[in-house]
mmCIF file of C-alpha atoms in Angstrom:
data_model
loop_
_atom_site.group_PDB
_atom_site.id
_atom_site.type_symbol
_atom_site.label_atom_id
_atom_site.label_comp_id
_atom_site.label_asym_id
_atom_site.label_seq_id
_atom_site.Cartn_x
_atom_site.Cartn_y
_atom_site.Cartn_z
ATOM 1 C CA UNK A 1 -17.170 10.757 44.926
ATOM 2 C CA UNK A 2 -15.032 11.943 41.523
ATOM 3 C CA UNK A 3 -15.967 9.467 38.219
ATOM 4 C CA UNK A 4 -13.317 8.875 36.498
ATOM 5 C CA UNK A 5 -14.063 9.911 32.878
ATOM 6 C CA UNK A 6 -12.801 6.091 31.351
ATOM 7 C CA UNK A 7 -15.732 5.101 33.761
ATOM 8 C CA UNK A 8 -17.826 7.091 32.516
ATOM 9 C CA UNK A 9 -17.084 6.038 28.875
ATOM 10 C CA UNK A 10 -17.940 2.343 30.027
ATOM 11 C CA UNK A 11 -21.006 3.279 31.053
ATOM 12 C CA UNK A 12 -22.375 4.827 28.311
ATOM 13 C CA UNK A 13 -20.915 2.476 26.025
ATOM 14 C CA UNK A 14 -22.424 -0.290 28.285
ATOM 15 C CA UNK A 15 -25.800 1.878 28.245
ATOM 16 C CA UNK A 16 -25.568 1.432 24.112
ATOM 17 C CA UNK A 17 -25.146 -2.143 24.345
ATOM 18 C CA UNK A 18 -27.529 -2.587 26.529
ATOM 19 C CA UNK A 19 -30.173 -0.146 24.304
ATOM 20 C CA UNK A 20 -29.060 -2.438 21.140
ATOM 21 C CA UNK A 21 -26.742 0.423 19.289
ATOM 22 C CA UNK A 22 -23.734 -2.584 19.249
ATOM 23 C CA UNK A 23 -25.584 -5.898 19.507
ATOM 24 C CA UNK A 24 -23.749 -9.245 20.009
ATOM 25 C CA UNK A 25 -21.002 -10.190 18.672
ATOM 26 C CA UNK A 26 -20.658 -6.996 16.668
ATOM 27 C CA UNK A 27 -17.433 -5.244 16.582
ATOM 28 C CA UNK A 28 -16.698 -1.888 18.633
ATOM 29 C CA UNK A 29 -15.649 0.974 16.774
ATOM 30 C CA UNK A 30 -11.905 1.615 16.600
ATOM 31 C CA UNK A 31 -9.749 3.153 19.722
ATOM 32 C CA UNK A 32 -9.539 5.781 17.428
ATOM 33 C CA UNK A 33 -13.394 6.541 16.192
ATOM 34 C CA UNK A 34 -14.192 5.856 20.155
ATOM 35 C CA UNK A 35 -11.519 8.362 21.146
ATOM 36 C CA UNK A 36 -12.655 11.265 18.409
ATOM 37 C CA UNK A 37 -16.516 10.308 19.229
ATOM 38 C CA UNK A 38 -15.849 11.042 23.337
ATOM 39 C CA UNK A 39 -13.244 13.685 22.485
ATOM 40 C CA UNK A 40 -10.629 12.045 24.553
ATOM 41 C CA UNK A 41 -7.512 10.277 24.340
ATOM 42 C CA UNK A 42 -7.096 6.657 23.131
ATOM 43 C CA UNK A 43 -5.340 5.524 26.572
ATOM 44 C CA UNK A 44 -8.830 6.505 28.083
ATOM 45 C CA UNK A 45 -10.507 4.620 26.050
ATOM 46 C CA UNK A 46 -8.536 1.529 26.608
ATOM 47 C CA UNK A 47 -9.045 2.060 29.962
ATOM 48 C CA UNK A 48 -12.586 2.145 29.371
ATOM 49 C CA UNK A 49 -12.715 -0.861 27.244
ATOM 50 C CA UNK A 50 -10.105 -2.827 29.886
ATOM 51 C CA UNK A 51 -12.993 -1.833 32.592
ATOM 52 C CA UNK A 52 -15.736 -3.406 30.299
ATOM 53 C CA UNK A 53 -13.465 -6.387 29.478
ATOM 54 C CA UNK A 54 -13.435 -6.780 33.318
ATOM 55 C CA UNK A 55 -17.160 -6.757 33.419
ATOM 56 C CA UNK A 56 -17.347 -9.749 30.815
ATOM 57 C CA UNK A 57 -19.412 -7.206 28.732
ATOM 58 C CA UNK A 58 -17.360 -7.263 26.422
ATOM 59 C CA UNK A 59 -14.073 -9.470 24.665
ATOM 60 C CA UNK A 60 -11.060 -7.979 23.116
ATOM 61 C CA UNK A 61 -9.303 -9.721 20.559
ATOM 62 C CA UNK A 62 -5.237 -8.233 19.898
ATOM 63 C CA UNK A 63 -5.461 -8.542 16.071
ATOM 64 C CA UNK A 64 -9.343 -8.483 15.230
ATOM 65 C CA UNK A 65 -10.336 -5.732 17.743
ATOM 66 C CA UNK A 66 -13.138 -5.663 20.362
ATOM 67 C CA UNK A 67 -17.059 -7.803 20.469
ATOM 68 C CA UNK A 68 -19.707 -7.524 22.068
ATOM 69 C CA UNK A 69 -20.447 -10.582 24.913
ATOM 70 C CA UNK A 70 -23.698 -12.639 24.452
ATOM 71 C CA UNK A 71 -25.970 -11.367 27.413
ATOM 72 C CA UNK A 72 -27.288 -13.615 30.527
ATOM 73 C CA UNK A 73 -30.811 -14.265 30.803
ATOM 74 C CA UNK A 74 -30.080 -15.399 34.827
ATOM 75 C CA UNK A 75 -28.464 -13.583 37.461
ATOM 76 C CA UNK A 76 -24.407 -13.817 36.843
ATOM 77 C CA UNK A 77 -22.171 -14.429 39.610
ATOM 78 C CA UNK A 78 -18.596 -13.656 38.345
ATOM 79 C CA UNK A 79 -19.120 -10.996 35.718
ATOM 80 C CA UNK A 80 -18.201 -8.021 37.312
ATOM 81 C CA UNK A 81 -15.428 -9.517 39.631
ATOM 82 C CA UNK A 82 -16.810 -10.258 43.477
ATOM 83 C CA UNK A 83 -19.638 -8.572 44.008
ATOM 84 C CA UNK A 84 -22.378 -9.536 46.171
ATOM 85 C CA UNK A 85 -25.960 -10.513 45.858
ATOM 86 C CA UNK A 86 -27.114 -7.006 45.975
ATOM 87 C CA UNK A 87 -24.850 -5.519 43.258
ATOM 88 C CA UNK A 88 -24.977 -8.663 40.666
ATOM 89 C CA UNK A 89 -29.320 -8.571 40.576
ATOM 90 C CA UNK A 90 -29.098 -4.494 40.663
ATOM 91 C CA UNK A 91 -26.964 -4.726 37.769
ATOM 92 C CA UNK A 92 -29.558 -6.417 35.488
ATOM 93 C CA UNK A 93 -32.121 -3.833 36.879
ATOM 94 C CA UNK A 94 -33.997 -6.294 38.862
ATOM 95 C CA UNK A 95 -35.750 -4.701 42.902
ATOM 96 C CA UNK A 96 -33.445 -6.911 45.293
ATOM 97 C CA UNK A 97 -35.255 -7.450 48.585
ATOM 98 C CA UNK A 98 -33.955 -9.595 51.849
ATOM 99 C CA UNK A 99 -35.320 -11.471 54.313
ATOM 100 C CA UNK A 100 -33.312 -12.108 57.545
ATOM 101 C CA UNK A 101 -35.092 -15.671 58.594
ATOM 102 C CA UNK A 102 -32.219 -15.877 61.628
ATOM 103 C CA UNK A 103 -29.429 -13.111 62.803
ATOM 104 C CA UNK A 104 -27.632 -14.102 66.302
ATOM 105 C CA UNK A 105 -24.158 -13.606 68.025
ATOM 106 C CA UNK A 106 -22.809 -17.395 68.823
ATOM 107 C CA UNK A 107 -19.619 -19.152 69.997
ATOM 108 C CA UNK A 108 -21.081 -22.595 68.567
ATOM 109 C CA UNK A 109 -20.223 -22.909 65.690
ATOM 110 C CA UNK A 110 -19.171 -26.350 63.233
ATOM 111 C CA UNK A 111 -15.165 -27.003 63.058
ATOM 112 C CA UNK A 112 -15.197 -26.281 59.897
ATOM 113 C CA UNK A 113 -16.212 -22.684 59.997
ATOM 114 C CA UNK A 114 -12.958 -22.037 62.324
ATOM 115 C CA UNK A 115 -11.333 -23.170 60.714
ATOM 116 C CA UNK A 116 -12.181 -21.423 57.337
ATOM 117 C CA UNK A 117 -12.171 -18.040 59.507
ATOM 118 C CA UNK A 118 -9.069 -18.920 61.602
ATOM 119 C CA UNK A 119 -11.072 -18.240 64.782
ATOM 120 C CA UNK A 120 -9.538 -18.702 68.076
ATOM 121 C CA UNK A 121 -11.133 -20.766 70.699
ATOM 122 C CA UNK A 122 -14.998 -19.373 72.027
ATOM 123 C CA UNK A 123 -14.400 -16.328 69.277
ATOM 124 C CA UNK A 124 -18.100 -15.173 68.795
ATOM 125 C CA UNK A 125 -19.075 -14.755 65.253
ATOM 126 C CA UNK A 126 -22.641 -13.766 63.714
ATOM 127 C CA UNK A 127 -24.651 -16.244 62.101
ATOM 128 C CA UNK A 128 -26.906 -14.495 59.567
ATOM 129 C CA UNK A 129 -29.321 -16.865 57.418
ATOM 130 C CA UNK A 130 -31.264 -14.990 54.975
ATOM 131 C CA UNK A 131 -33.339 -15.767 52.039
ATOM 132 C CA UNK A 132 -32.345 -13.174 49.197
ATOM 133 C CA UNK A 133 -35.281 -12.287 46.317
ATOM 134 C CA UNK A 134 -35.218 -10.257 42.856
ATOM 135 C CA UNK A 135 -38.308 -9.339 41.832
ATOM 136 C CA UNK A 136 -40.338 -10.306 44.677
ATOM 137 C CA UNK A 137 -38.801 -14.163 43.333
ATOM 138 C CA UNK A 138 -36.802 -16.379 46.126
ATOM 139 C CA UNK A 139 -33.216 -16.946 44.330
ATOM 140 C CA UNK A 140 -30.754 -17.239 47.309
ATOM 141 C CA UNK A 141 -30.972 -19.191 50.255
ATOM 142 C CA UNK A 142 -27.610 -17.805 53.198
ATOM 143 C CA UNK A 143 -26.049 -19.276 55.540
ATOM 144 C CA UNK A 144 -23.593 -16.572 56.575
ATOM 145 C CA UNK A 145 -20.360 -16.713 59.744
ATOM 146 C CA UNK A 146 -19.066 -13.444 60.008
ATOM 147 C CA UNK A 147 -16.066 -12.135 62.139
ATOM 148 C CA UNK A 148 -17.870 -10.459 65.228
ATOM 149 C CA UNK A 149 -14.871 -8.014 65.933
ATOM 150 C CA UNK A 150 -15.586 -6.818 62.068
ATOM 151 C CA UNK A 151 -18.917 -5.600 62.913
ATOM 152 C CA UNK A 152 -19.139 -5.404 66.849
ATOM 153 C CA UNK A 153 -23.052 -4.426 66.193
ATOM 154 C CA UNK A 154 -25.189 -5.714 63.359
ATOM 155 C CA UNK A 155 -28.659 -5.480 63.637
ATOM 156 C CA UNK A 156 -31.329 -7.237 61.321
ATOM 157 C CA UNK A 157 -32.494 -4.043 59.573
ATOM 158 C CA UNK A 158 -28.469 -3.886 58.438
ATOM 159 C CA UNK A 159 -28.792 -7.014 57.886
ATOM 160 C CA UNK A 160 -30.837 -7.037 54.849
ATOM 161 C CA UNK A 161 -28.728 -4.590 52.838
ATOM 162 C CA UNK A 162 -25.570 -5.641 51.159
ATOM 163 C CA UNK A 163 -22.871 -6.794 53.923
ATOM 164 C CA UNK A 164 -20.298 -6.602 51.393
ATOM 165 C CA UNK A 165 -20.929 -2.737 51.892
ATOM 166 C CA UNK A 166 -21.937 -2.664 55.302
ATOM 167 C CA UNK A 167 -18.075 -4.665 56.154
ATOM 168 C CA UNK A 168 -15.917 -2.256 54.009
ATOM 169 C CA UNK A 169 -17.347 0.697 56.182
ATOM 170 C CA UNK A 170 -14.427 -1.029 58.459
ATOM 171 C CA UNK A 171 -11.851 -3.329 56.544
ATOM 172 C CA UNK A 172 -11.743 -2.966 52.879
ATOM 173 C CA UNK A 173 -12.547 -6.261 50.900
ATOM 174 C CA UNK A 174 -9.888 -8.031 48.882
ATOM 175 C CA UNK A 175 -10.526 -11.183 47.176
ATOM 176 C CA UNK A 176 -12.755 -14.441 48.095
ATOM 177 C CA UNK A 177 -11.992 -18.423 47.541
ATOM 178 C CA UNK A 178 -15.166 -20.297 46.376
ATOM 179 C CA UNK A 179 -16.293 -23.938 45.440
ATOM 180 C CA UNK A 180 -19.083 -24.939 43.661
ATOM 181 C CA UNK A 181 -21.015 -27.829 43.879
ATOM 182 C CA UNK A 182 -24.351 -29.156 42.172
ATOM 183 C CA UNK A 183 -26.724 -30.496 44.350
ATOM 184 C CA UNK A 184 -30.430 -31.188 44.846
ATOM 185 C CA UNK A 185 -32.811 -29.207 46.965
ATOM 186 C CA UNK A 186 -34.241 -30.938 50.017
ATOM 187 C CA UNK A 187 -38.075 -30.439 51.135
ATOM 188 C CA UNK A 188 -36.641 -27.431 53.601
ATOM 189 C CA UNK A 189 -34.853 -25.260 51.125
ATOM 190 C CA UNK A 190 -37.060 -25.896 48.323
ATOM 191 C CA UNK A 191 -40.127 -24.588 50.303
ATOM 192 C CA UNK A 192 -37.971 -21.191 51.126
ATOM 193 C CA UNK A 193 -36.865 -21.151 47.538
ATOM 194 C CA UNK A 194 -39.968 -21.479 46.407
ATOM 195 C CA UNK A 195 -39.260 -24.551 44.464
ATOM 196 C CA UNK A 196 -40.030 -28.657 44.306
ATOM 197 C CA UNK A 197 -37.909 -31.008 46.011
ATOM 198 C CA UNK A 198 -35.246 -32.597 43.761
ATOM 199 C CA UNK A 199 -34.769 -29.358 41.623
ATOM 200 C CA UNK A 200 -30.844 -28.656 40.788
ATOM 201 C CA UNK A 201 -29.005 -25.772 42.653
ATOM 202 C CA UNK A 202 -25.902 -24.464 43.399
ATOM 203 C CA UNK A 203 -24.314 -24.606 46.319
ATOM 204 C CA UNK A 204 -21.241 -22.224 47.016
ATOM 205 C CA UNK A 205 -19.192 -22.063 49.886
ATOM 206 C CA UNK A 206 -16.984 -18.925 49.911
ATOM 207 C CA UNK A 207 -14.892 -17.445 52.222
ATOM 208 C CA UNK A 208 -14.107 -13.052 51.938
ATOM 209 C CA UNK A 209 -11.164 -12.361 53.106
ATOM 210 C CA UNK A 210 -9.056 -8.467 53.733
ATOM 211 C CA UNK A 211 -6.694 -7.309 51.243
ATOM 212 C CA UNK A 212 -4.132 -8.110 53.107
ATOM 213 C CA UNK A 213 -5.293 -11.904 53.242
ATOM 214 C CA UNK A 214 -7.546 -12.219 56.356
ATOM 215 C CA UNK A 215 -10.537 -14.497 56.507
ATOM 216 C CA UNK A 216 -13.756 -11.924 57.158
ATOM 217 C CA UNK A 217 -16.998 -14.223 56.592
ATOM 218 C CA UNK A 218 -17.628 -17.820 55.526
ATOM 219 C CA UNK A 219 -20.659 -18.143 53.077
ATOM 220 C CA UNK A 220 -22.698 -21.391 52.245
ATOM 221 C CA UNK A 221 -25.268 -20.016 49.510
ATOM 222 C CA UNK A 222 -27.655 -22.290 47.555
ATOM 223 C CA UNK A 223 -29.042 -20.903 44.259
ATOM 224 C CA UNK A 224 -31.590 -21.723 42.267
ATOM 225 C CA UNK A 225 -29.566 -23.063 39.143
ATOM 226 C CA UNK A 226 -33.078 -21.988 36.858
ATOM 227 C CA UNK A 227 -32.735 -18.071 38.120
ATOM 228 C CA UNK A 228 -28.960 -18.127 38.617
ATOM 229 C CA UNK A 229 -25.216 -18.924 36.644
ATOM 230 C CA UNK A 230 -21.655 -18.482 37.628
ATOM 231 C CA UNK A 231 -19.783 -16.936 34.859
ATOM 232 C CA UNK A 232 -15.874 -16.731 34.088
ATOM 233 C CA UNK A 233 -14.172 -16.305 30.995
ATOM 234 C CA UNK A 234 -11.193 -17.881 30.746
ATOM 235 C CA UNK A 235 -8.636 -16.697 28.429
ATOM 236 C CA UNK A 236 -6.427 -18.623 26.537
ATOM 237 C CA UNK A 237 -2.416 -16.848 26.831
ATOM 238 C CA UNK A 238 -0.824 -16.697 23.376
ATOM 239 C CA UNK A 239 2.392 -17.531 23.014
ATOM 240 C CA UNK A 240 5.226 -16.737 21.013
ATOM 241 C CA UNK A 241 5.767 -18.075 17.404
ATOM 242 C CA UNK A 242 7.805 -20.804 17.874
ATOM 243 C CA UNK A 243 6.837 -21.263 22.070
ATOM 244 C CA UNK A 244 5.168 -24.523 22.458
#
């Protein structure tokens, strides 16, 4: 697969952050001085910065230039757009492993997953549960309803890689819709999590749909809310002089 050179850029300027050559909140070099230092063009280098901007990696201000992001000391959900499991822990260099506890082809199946998937009547689906670790640590418990026709076979061993992946081998991936709640684990979860009863997690329910707006799997995750944060930056539009 051809890498784009602006990708490229990001990474190694990612790779500097990351090594401590910009640390936080310190100010990127110029367009220019970027451009001249990767002998290439400024609109690369935009691109390269809009990519890490993306990422949350890295915050661009119009009139004061571009700073470097405080770092997360959990797993972020968010920071690179919608990414699964797999690719958020790989990203901070942590060994993801998975453990399918159930993986079965049903047609029962609570109202409210049809109607998050828009099934029609008896539609068989997969329920996947799996416990998701980084580490060799318990962060995620799953409780995953994917479209059958997606993936007409799925067997556990593809089960414990990424099914974000293993799904856009078919249909390509779009967007997703998610709510958050904070809850408290019960004796059940906690044991799998390897927590205590009563500890805080999150609890996400997310649906994945097709780029063309399609409902592909309904997700109820909890996370350990010690291990794990959901991050968005949310940018404040300035207006006109004068625009109130």
């Amino acid at each position: 697969m051809v890498k784009y050179l602006y990708v490229e850029i990001a990474e190694a300027l990612r790779d500097d952050i990351q090594k401590g050559v910009y640390g936080i909140h310190q100010k990127l070099p110029s367009e220019t001085d970027l451009a001249n230092q990767f002998s290439t063009t400024r609109l690369t280098i935009r691109k390269a910065i809009d990519l890490l901007v993306k990422q949350h990696v890295v915050v661009r201000d119009r009139n004061r230039g571009t700073y470097v992001l405080a770092t997360q000391s959990k797993i972020s959900s968010g920071s690179s757009g919608l990414v699964g499991f797999t690719e958020a822990a790989k990203q901070f260099q942590l060994d993801v492993s998975t453990r399918v506890l159930d993986l079965r082809r049903t047609i029962v199946y609570p109202d409210y997953v049809a109607s998050k998937l828009d099934l029609a009547p008896q539609e068989p689906v997969w329920q996947i549960e799996r416990l998701r670790m980084a580490d060799g640590e318990a962060m995620t418990h799953e409780q995953i309803y994917l479209k059958q026709k997606i993936l007409p076979e799925l067997t556990a061993h593809e089960a414990q890689g990424s099914l974000y992946r293993l799904i856009e081998q078919t249909i390509p991936i779009g967007y997703a819709n998610q709510e958050l709640e904070a809850v408290v684990l019960e004796k059940g979860l906690s044991d799998l999590l390897e927590t205590s009863p009563g500890q805080p997690a999150f609890l996400a329910h997310t649906v994945a749909y097709s780029m063309d707006g399609y409902p592909i799997l309904y997700d109820n995750s909890h996370y350990r809310a010690d291990k794990y944060t959901f991050h968005n930056i949310l940018q404040r539009e300035h207006y006109k002089e004068g625009f109130k």
